[in-house]
Amino acid sequence: MSEKIDRRKPPKPAMGGKMAGMMAGDRAKDFKGTFKQFVRYMGNYKFSVIVVMLFAVVSTIFMIVGPKILGNATTLLAEGIMGSFTGSDEGIDFDGIARILLTLLGIYIISSLFSFLQGFIMTNVSMKLTYRLRKDISEKLNRLPLKYYDGTTNGEILSRVTNDIDTLSQSLNQSLTQIITSITQLIGILIMMLSISWQMTLIALGILPVSFIFVILVVKKSQKQFTAQQKYLGKVNGHVEEMYGGHQVMKAFNGEEKSVETFDEFNDKLYVSAWKSQFLSGIMMPLMMFVTNLGYVAVCILGGYFAANEVITIGDIQAFIQYVRQFTQPITQVANITNILQQTAAAAERVFEFLNEPEEIPEAENALTVNTTDEPDTELNVHIGGSVQFAHVHFGYNDDKVIINDFSANIPQGSKIAIVGPTGAGKTTIIKLLMRFYDVQDGAVLVDGYDIRDFKRKDLRSLFGMVLQDTWLYSGTIRDNIRYARPDATDEEIERAAKAAQVDYFVSTLPGGYDMVLNEETNNISQGQKQLITIARAILANPKILILDEATSSVDTRTEILIQKAMDNIMQGRTSFIIAHRLSTIRNADMILVLNEGNIVEQGNHDELMEMGGFYEKLYNSQFEVN
């Protein structure tokens, strides 16, 4: 073994501070910062967005010049009619009007073409961005520490993946082009209005301060309501998902009333925030229409006066009135988009908060890998036998509450170790540390003398086979659920593992046998049968170290005896950790670690511990006491 490997095998390491980089304080709400991050996220699509902006501008410009050209046709028609009455003209110039109308038709066709192209490109960008966000969230889920899932409901995460990203997608697809179009319209229409009459333009502009006052007042009131709406939408989704997933437990304990009360509480808050936000958003249009009509009336009065005095033509009046009508549309659109952008900001903030969550401590570039070949060990690729050492381990799920205190143990390769103790003593926590679901706060956990933090997580966890008290199966065939441990396993290997786990005897009675499909809730087989399938999965993995956390708790006594015999054979030559509350099942363990309040208070085999007459002896005899 090289010197570098020897360095990785300290006899008594002190690795405090490993978790320091994973902790982060709560982030303040920052809509501006969220949109900056969103813009950076769109960096890969900047060329497409620039094209969309250009096409939107061109489309809008062609639409803006339309009323001015149409006004020329109106002027020709009015002059022709007046000439017919006075006899001073040849009549209406229908050829000139036709040319103007054909020109106008061409302009509108070009405008529509550019509008279609920018819509097509923007839809493509928004769908790609949505796809990337969902992909990044999916990958993020695999990089988050277990601590995050312990503190976040499934429904809350699901809400970010579905509702919040859908909100972003719709806003990006619609609002971005509307903003560009509205700004272009405002500038273009203002120029066209000034070219007709600066006096009437001033009157039209007089409605802007009033409009902005209304916009500011409504936005100020609605912003917090949109944030609350997204928040309580996530809470409602989370509660519904939890109650649906655990509806049997909820019904068994008559929890329907409490569940409905909780749902009503969240739903009422969602209703109030959604009602206020939608109401405030809805009154924006009527308010803007009221202000618009005031300006429209003033322009009509002044325009009539100018036409009577031949300051401007009738066609210009018609064009200007159209511009006044169009001038308020982009203002109204900007007001509506402002409300939408608030909801988008709230959704984007939730998405990026999730993407910015602290991840698991990254693996070192020179992390150890497990050597599965017959080749000799190298500096970074080593064979593992299965011995485990706990060296002065301290750990707490919260920094201010340590539950494992100076835990040390040396487990030889091939040993059968039982971990016992009262509820909350830290039994399952020891297993979580061994699998590196959590990192120790001080001390170290070692396998064959190598600190588990020096391994790649994938390689480390490939050493373990785990059967938990809570079974985990997915919708699919029984064969595929067993194969999950080793995707390359043959059908013969799967059936051999199933026979060893006593699965084969009940599978033959099921319709379809190993090809029977478990439903989404996996409730078309019994709890005991599900447990047997998870045991078969662990057997198929052929691990160096077995972890059995109440693995036989859900099976009957007869099946338990069969499982125990099969597990005894499987555990030969493998290091095995067994967590059991029924202490009669671990009497033949090589070593029993007795935990209480995070400390090993006793250790030894069953006979030795019973002779000591201490904590274990009382714990063992308590299971036979009759009140």
XYZ file of C-alpha atoms in Angstrom:
627
model
C 0.000 0.000 0.000
C 1.329 3.419 -0.926
C 2.121 6.183 1.512
C -0.928 8.107 0.354
C -3.210 5.220 1.204
C -1.634 4.920 4.623
C -2.417 8.582 5.189
C -6.035 7.798 4.544
C -6.045 5.226 7.353
C -5.577 7.242 10.543
C -5.975 5.298 13.764
C -7.958 8.042 15.481
C -8.977 10.809 13.071
C -10.559 14.064 14.063
C -12.547 15.359 11.128
C -14.574 18.152 12.720
C -15.898 20.946 10.574
C -16.796 18.846 7.546
C -20.389 19.997 7.700
C -19.600 23.667 8.051
C -19.789 24.349 4.318
C -23.238 22.804 4.041
C -25.018 25.190 6.350
C -26.511 28.406 4.987
C -28.678 31.101 6.430
C -32.111 32.006 5.244
C -32.080 34.156 2.132
C -33.994 37.424 2.011
C -36.769 37.860 -0.554
C -35.245 39.669 -3.526
C -37.311 40.013 -6.671
C -34.686 42.113 -8.436
C -31.961 39.587 -7.682
C -34.226 36.751 -8.804
C -34.795 38.330 -12.206
C -31.080 38.974 -12.615
C -30.473 35.286 -11.982
C -33.259 34.409 -14.412
C -31.675 36.589 -17.099
C -28.311 34.874 -16.528
C -30.072 31.531 -16.781
C -31.331 32.521 -20.231
C -27.782 33.211 -21.448
C -27.794 30.182 -23.779
C -30.774 31.590 -25.634
C -29.673 35.225 -25.937
C -29.347 35.070 -29.751
C -32.897 33.729 -30.104
C -34.198 36.346 -27.666
C -32.442 39.117 -29.646
C -34.064 37.844 -32.851
C -37.442 37.755 -31.111
C -36.956 41.324 -29.921
C -35.964 42.456 -33.417
C -38.936 40.727 -35.067
C -41.308 42.105 -32.440
C -40.025 45.636 -33.088
C -40.342 45.284 -36.881
C -43.851 43.806 -36.577
C -44.932 46.613 -34.283
C -43.483 49.351 -36.500
C -45.418 48.081 -39.515
C -48.583 48.029 -37.403
C -47.970 51.589 -36.203
C -47.688 53.152 -39.652
C -50.992 51.571 -40.680
C -53.347 54.250 -39.264
C -51.284 57.055 -40.835
C -51.512 55.423 -44.276
C -55.194 54.680 -43.758
C -55.663 58.366 -42.840
C -54.326 59.311 -46.295
C -57.042 57.191 -47.867
C -59.646 58.905 -45.674
C -58.297 62.308 -46.734
C -58.534 61.390 -50.437
C -62.080 60.154 -49.930
C -63.114 63.303 -48.019
C -61.504 65.602 -50.601
C -63.214 63.733 -53.429
C -66.599 63.958 -51.758
C -66.136 67.668 -51.067
C -64.956 68.203 -54.662
C -68.077 66.508 -55.976
C -70.262 68.872 -53.999
C -68.385 72.003 -55.084
C -67.729 70.908 -58.664
C -64.083 71.921 -58.382
C -62.643 68.436 -58.636
C -62.855 65.353 -60.793
C -64.442 63.390 -57.950
C -63.126 60.588 -55.736
C -59.696 59.217 -56.700
C -60.544 55.514 -56.413
C -57.239 54.472 -58.018
C -55.277 56.395 -55.398
C -57.389 54.926 -52.601
C -56.895 51.422 -54.039
C -53.112 51.895 -54.135
C -53.132 53.073 -50.510
C -55.283 50.131 -49.401
C -53.080 47.617 -51.237
C -50.014 49.169 -49.616
C -51.765 48.921 -46.256
C -52.625 45.265 -46.907
C -48.994 44.487 -47.720
C -47.815 46.239 -44.559
C -50.247 44.274 -42.376
C -49.229 40.975 -44.010
C -45.553 41.705 -43.350
C -46.373 42.689 -39.761
C -48.313 39.454 -39.229
C -45.454 37.397 -40.689
C -42.890 38.893 -38.325
C -45.335 38.490 -35.426
C -45.777 34.794 -36.275
C -42.012 34.236 -36.497
C -41.262 35.924 -33.189
C -44.067 33.928 -31.507
C -42.713 30.670 -32.946
C -39.143 31.395 -31.808
C -40.228 32.592 -28.361
C -42.334 29.470 -27.804
C -39.315 27.360 -28.697
C -37.134 29.299 -26.248
C -39.660 29.070 -23.405
C -40.147 25.330 -23.895
C -36.383 24.705 -23.968
C -35.917 26.824 -20.855
C -38.725 24.954 -19.099
C -37.171 21.650 -20.098
C -33.790 22.773 -18.777
C -35.264 23.979 -15.490
C -37.072 20.691 -14.898
C -33.940 18.779 -15.835
C -31.812 20.855 -13.464
C -34.320 20.369 -10.656
C -34.402 16.630 -11.307
C -30.608 16.483 -11.107
C -30.644 18.767 -8.063
C -32.897 16.304 -6.262
C -30.113 13.722 -6.440
C -27.490 16.128 -5.106
C -29.388 17.424 -2.104
C -28.507 16.066 1.331
C -31.033 13.945 3.169
C -31.418 16.780 5.653
C -33.315 18.823 3.059
C -35.912 16.086 2.527
C -36.332 15.670 6.267
C -37.441 19.301 6.478
C -39.420 19.700 3.234
C -42.667 18.036 2.217
C -42.971 16.138 -1.054
C -45.843 18.368 -2.123
C -43.746 21.506 -1.635
C -41.033 20.131 -3.913
C -43.629 18.951 -6.422
C -45.210 22.404 -6.475
C -41.879 23.961 -7.479
C -41.386 21.428 -10.272
C -44.905 21.860 -11.687
C -46.766 25.039 -10.721
C -43.818 27.400 -10.383
C -42.054 26.281 -13.558
C -45.315 26.396 -15.525
C -45.812 29.957 -14.311
C -42.318 30.854 -15.515
C -42.892 29.196 -18.879
C -46.188 30.948 -19.558
C -44.857 34.319 -18.443
C -41.743 34.016 -20.576
C -43.720 32.944 -23.633
C -46.254 35.759 -23.370
C -44.915 38.611 -21.291
C -41.482 39.122 -22.865
C -42.817 39.788 -26.367
C -45.644 41.898 -24.937
C -43.144 44.085 -23.097
C -41.089 44.597 -26.255
C -44.194 45.236 -28.336
C -45.657 47.638 -25.789
C -42.462 49.692 -25.472
C -42.104 49.873 -29.266
C -45.743 50.893 -29.595
C -45.371 53.620 -27.019
C -42.336 55.126 -28.741
C -43.633 54.654 -32.285
C -47.128 55.947 -31.591
C -45.708 58.950 -29.754
C -43.595 59.842 -32.806
C -46.585 59.461 -35.163
C -48.790 61.567 -32.893
C -46.213 64.344 -32.719
C -45.960 64.332 -36.510
C -49.693 65.068 -36.678
C -50.202 67.599 -33.863
C -48.054 68.395 -30.891
C -50.955 70.127 -29.117
C -53.190 67.058 -29.227
C -50.181 64.927 -28.270
C -49.735 66.927 -25.068
C -53.360 66.274 -24.153
C -52.913 62.562 -24.814
C -49.740 62.528 -22.726
C -51.625 64.183 -19.878
C -53.300 60.876 -19.093
C -49.933 59.164 -18.433
C -49.290 60.560 -14.925
C -52.792 59.549 -13.878
C -52.264 56.086 -15.375
C -48.935 55.610 -13.615
C -50.450 56.629 -10.276
C -53.086 53.930 -10.626
C -50.493 51.376 -11.701
C -48.206 52.123 -8.747
C -51.065 51.978 -6.243
C -52.375 48.655 -7.565
C -48.927 47.074 -7.890
C -48.005 48.064 -4.354
C -51.099 46.343 -2.996
C -50.986 43.268 -5.212
C -47.287 42.345 -4.935
C -47.492 40.736 -1.494
C -50.727 38.981 -2.429
C -49.131 37.233 -5.407
C -46.275 36.069 -3.173
C -48.735 34.727 -0.603
C -50.715 33.019 -3.352
C -47.698 31.012 -4.548
C -46.727 30.186 -0.959
C -50.098 28.778 0.043
C -50.559 27.022 -3.288
C -47.442 25.016 -2.373
C -48.830 24.313 1.112
C -52.158 23.105 -0.284
C -50.409 20.829 -2.773
C -48.130 19.478 -0.056
C -51.007 18.711 2.299
C -53.120 17.036 -0.392
C -50.163 14.902 -1.527
C -49.415 13.801 2.040
C -53.030 12.980 2.855
C -53.499 11.085 -0.397
C -50.310 9.093 0.117
C -51.191 8.272 3.740
C -54.965 8.087 3.467
C -55.116 4.642 5.092
C -53.291 5.842 8.204
C -55.392 8.991 8.268
C -58.621 6.957 8.157
C -57.337 4.385 10.649
C -56.756 7.085 13.259
C -59.923 9.045 12.396
C -57.836 11.938 11.165
C -60.335 13.072 8.528
C -61.586 16.006 10.586
C -58.088 17.242 11.430
C -57.005 16.790 7.814
C -59.976 18.806 6.577
C -59.291 21.518 9.167
C -55.667 21.820 8.027
C -56.716 21.838 4.383
C -59.371 24.469 5.058
C -56.816 26.639 6.866
C -54.387 26.549 3.923
C -57.175 26.759 1.356
C -58.766 29.763 3.069
C -55.452 31.611 3.063
C -54.924 30.644 -0.575
C -58.449 31.833 -1.385
C -57.944 35.186 0.314
C -54.543 35.856 -1.267
C -55.683 34.619 -4.698
C -58.912 36.639 -4.511
C -57.082 39.824 -3.569
C -54.356 39.348 -6.176
C -56.829 38.542 -8.964
C -59.186 41.332 -7.939
C -56.386 43.890 -7.895
C -55.206 42.548 -11.243
C -58.750 42.668 -12.618
C -59.483 46.283 -11.675
C -56.440 47.448 -13.608
C -58.258 47.295 -16.948
C -61.405 49.208 -15.892
C -59.292 51.915 -14.260
C -57.141 52.281 -17.356
C -60.208 52.344 -19.618
C -61.707 55.143 -17.530
C -58.564 57.257 -17.810
C -58.323 56.437 -21.528
C -61.854 57.605 -22.245
C -61.165 60.932 -20.552
C -58.184 61.537 -22.838
C -60.148 60.285 -25.845
C -62.912 62.851 -25.296
C -60.416 65.719 -24.914
C -58.597 64.774 -28.134
C -61.861 64.572 -30.101
C -62.878 68.076 -29.011
C -59.513 69.667 -29.897
C -59.210 67.674 -33.141
C -62.641 68.861 -34.301
C -61.610 72.451 -33.610
C -58.365 72.065 -35.623
C -60.178 70.427 -38.558
C -62.745 73.200 -38.672
C -59.912 75.704 -38.920
C -58.082 73.555 -41.516
C -55.049 73.115 -39.270
C -55.064 69.375 -39.899
C -56.896 67.143 -42.356
C -59.794 64.836 -41.610
C -57.562 61.842 -42.321
C -55.063 63.046 -39.735
C -57.866 63.333 -37.157
C -58.934 59.778 -37.886
C -55.320 58.553 -37.643
C -54.709 60.491 -34.423
C -57.854 59.099 -32.782
C -56.697 55.604 -33.692
C -53.279 56.379 -32.226
C -54.859 57.681 -29.023
C -56.837 54.453 -28.743
C -53.706 52.414 -29.428
C -51.554 54.600 -27.187
C -53.381 53.457 -24.056
C -53.234 49.785 -25.034
C -49.496 49.357 -24.405
C -49.887 51.238 -21.105
C -52.662 48.841 -20.120
C -50.577 45.884 -21.275
C -47.604 47.070 -19.246
C -49.866 47.381 -16.212
C -51.215 43.850 -16.683
C -47.741 42.489 -17.376
C -46.519 44.125 -14.171
C -49.005 42.024 -12.230
C -47.980 38.909 -14.132
C -44.311 39.632 -13.535
C -44.934 39.824 -9.790
C -46.406 36.331 -9.850
C -43.536 35.243 -12.081
C -41.004 36.732 -9.669
C -42.531 34.819 -6.769
C -42.436 31.576 -8.773
C -38.905 32.218 -10.047
C -37.680 32.963 -6.548
C -39.035 29.630 -5.278
C -37.429 27.753 -8.170
C -34.033 29.400 -7.757
C -34.178 29.049 -3.981
C -34.480 25.327 -4.586
C -31.685 25.280 -7.175
C -29.468 27.275 -4.793
C -30.019 24.938 -1.841
C -26.732 23.706 -0.318
C -25.774 20.380 -1.856
C -23.951 17.408 -0.453
C -20.274 18.005 0.169
C -18.680 17.501 -3.274
C -16.462 14.496 -3.766
C -12.742 15.056 -4.085
C -11.232 14.606 -7.529
C -8.970 11.905 -6.097
C -11.789 10.098 -4.262
C -11.334 6.398 -3.609
C -13.161 3.831 -5.718
C -13.930 0.211 -4.901
C -11.879 -2.370 -6.762
C -14.232 -5.096 -8.009
C -11.654 -6.892 -10.173
C -8.916 -9.390 -9.378
C -6.287 -6.763 -10.100
C -4.126 -5.555 -7.173
C -5.021 -2.364 -5.317
C -3.873 0.974 -6.642
C -3.566 4.273 -4.861
C -7.192 5.215 -5.550
C -8.791 1.840 -6.348
C -8.919 -0.539 -3.386
C -10.489 -3.837 -2.394
C -12.854 -3.715 0.573
C -13.392 -6.606 2.947
C -16.077 -5.145 5.167
C -14.613 -4.197 8.551
C -16.082 -1.037 10.075
C -14.707 1.374 12.625
C -16.464 4.226 14.433
C -13.820 6.600 15.805
C -15.074 9.052 18.441
C -18.164 9.975 16.428
C -20.233 13.000 17.435
C -23.388 13.849 15.522
C -26.642 15.779 15.810
C -29.301 16.589 13.235
C -29.130 20.122 14.627
C -25.869 21.710 15.672
C -27.247 22.648 19.064
C -28.464 19.131 19.911
C -25.933 16.304 19.708
C -27.532 12.843 19.862
C -24.433 10.676 19.237
C -21.758 11.351 21.844
C -18.190 10.051 21.420
C -19.327 6.786 19.788
C -16.469 4.334 19.137
C -16.615 0.721 17.999
C -14.469 -1.716 16.016
C -16.443 -4.248 13.951
C -14.298 -7.005 12.388
C -14.990 -8.229 8.878
C -17.726 -10.849 8.712
C -19.139 -9.998 12.140
C -22.829 -10.058 12.926
C -23.498 -6.908 14.935
C -26.786 -6.140 16.623
C -27.658 -2.589 17.644
C -30.303 -2.375 20.351
C -31.678 0.270 22.623
C -34.845 2.202 23.417
C -36.570 4.394 20.889
C -34.540 7.525 20.167
C -31.272 6.017 21.370
C -29.630 6.605 17.954
C -29.795 3.144 16.369
C -31.017 4.192 12.926
C -28.834 7.302 13.056
C -25.754 5.074 13.256
C -26.840 3.407 10.009
C -27.452 6.762 8.299
C -23.946 7.833 9.210
C -22.517 4.551 7.940
C -24.264 4.993 4.577
C -23.171 8.648 4.576
C -26.686 9.975 4.335
C -25.338 12.434 6.888
C -21.752 13.405 7.671
C -20.422 13.256 11.217
C -19.722 16.537 12.949
C -16.654 15.181 14.693
C -14.696 11.938 14.542
C -14.912 9.562 11.592
C -16.572 6.439 10.234
C -14.158 4.094 8.453
C -14.484 1.001 6.290
C -11.362 -1.182 6.258
C -9.593 1.809 7.793
C -10.557 4.218 4.998
C -12.568 7.282 5.964
C -15.898 6.917 4.152
C -15.674 10.616 3.168
C -12.709 9.695 0.971
C -14.884 7.401 -1.194
C -17.120 8.330 -4.048
C -20.657 8.082 -2.666
C -21.713 5.731 -5.433
C -18.845 3.349 -4.657
C -19.385 3.569 -0.912
C -23.075 2.748 -1.120
C -22.416 -0.105 -3.531
C -20.811 -1.881 -0.571
C -24.096 -1.983 1.327
C -27.309 -3.910 1.043
C -30.131 -2.432 3.071
C -33.536 -3.692 4.186
C -35.562 -1.143 6.119
C -38.657 -1.419 8.253
C -40.462 0.866 5.796
C -40.520 -0.948 2.478
C -39.945 0.946 -0.751
C -41.261 -0.487 -4.012
C -42.301 1.264 -7.198
C -44.998 0.650 -9.774
C -43.655 -2.138 -11.968
C -43.256 -5.896 -12.049
C -42.001 -7.875 -9.079
C -39.049 -8.939 -11.210
C -38.103 -5.327 -11.967
C -38.418 -4.336 -8.305
C -35.941 -7.056 -7.317
C -33.662 -6.186 -10.272
C -33.423 -2.591 -9.011
C -30.414 -3.638 -6.909
C -28.539 -4.866 -10.003
C -29.935 -3.722 -13.361
C -27.716 -6.222 -15.217
C -28.929 -9.261 -13.234
C -30.323 -12.190 -15.207
C -33.742 -13.696 -14.584
C -32.061 -16.786 -13.099
C -30.151 -14.651 -10.570
C -33.347 -12.803 -9.654
C -35.250 -16.017 -9.054
C -32.351 -17.468 -7.047
C -32.386 -14.400 -4.778
C -36.178 -14.626 -4.520
C -35.982 -18.255 -3.393
C -33.374 -17.381 -0.763
C -35.682 -14.655 0.568
C -38.764 -16.922 0.565
C -40.368 -14.815 -2.166
C -40.696 -17.635 -4.668
C -43.287 -19.548 -2.654
C -45.908 -16.758 -2.750
C -45.020 -15.350 -6.188
C -46.115 -18.633 -7.764
C -49.626 -18.010 -6.402
C -49.925 -14.540 -7.909
C -51.390 -13.837 -11.360
C -48.452 -13.356 -13.709
C -45.875 -14.571 -11.175
C -42.718 -12.471 -11.306
C -44.261 -10.405 -14.110
C -47.174 -9.272 -11.962
C -47.317 -5.464 -11.961
C -47.471 -3.727 -8.592
C -49.825 -0.770 -8.628
C -48.805 2.774 -7.789
C -49.579 2.353 -4.088
C -48.142 -1.222 -4.117
C -51.163 -2.301 -2.084
C -52.076 -5.272 -4.266
C -49.726 -7.428 -2.156
C -49.427 -7.684 1.621
C -46.996 -5.730 3.780
C -45.119 -8.926 4.626
C -44.772 -9.828 0.943
C -43.409 -6.357 0.201
C -40.828 -6.837 2.932
C -39.751 -10.179 1.455
C -39.273 -8.549 -1.961
C -36.993 -5.890 -0.450
C -34.986 -8.654 1.243
C -34.628 -10.421 -2.121
C -33.415 -7.146 -3.588
C -30.717 -6.897 -0.911
C -29.672 -10.507 -1.532
C -29.360 -9.852 -5.269
C -27.057 -6.879 -4.594
C -24.519 -9.312 -3.052
C -23.089 -6.576 -0.786
C -20.052 -6.604 1.446
C -22.060 -5.189 4.341
C -25.709 -5.913 5.175
C -27.960 -3.532 7.084
C -31.219 -4.931 8.436
C -33.384 -2.359 10.184
C -36.282 -4.333 11.659
C -36.216 -6.363 8.449
C -38.637 -9.041 9.676
C -41.015 -6.796 11.589
C -43.833 -7.134 9.046
C -43.862 -10.904 8.554
C -45.560 -13.643 10.505
C -43.704 -15.924 12.918
C -43.421 -18.837 10.487
C -42.089 -16.646 7.689
C -39.762 -14.919 10.128
C -38.145 -18.226 11.019
C -37.620 -19.029 7.320
C -36.234 -15.547 6.672
C -33.928 -15.836 9.660
C -32.447 -19.051 8.324
C -31.972 -17.549 4.884
C -30.396 -14.407 6.329
C -28.041 -16.490 8.489
C -26.730 -18.144 5.334
C -26.449 -14.847 3.502
C -24.615 -13.167 6.370
C -21.873 -15.776 6.360
C -18.629 -13.952 5.543
C -20.357 -10.552 5.435
C -20.382 -7.799 8.010
C -23.970 -7.411 9.141
C -25.695 -4.712 11.162
C -29.044 -5.688 12.630
C -31.391 -3.258 14.330
C -34.088 -5.098 16.230
C -36.621 -4.351 18.927
C -37.469 -8.026 19.383
C -34.260 -8.964 21.120
C -34.950 -12.683 20.794
C -34.070 -12.424 17.100
C -30.465 -11.306 17.726
C -29.375 -13.741 20.438
C -26.818 -15.341 18.099
C -25.137 -12.024 17.181
C -21.341 -11.938 17.501
C -21.579 -8.580 19.247
C -24.452 -6.546 20.613
C -24.026 -2.805 20.937
C -26.413 -1.409 23.549
C -27.187 2.256 22.911
C -28.822 4.699 25.256
C -29.001 8.445 24.612
C -26.353 8.220 21.900
C -23.768 6.348 23.915
C -22.683 2.721 23.951
C -23.522 1.777 27.501
C -22.761 -1.943 27.090
C -21.325 -4.287 24.487
C -20.749 -8.026 24.209
C -22.669 -11.123 23.140
C -26.063 -12.083 24.537
C -24.821 -14.355 27.308
C -22.190 -11.891 28.473
C -24.668 -9.040 28.622
C -27.246 -11.109 30.488
C -24.653 -12.103 33.078
C -23.788 -8.440 33.610
C -27.355 -7.803 34.779
C -27.278 -4.250 33.477
C -29.240 -2.161 30.976
C -29.449 -4.920 28.332
C -30.712 -7.487 30.826
C -33.539 -5.147 31.854
C -34.287 -4.312 28.195
C -34.371 -8.004 27.260
C -36.605 -9.080 30.123
C -38.997 -6.161 29.599
C -40.334 -7.798 26.407
C -41.644 -10.719 28.450
C -43.224 -8.681 31.223
C -46.997 -8.805 31.564
C -48.768 -5.867 33.132
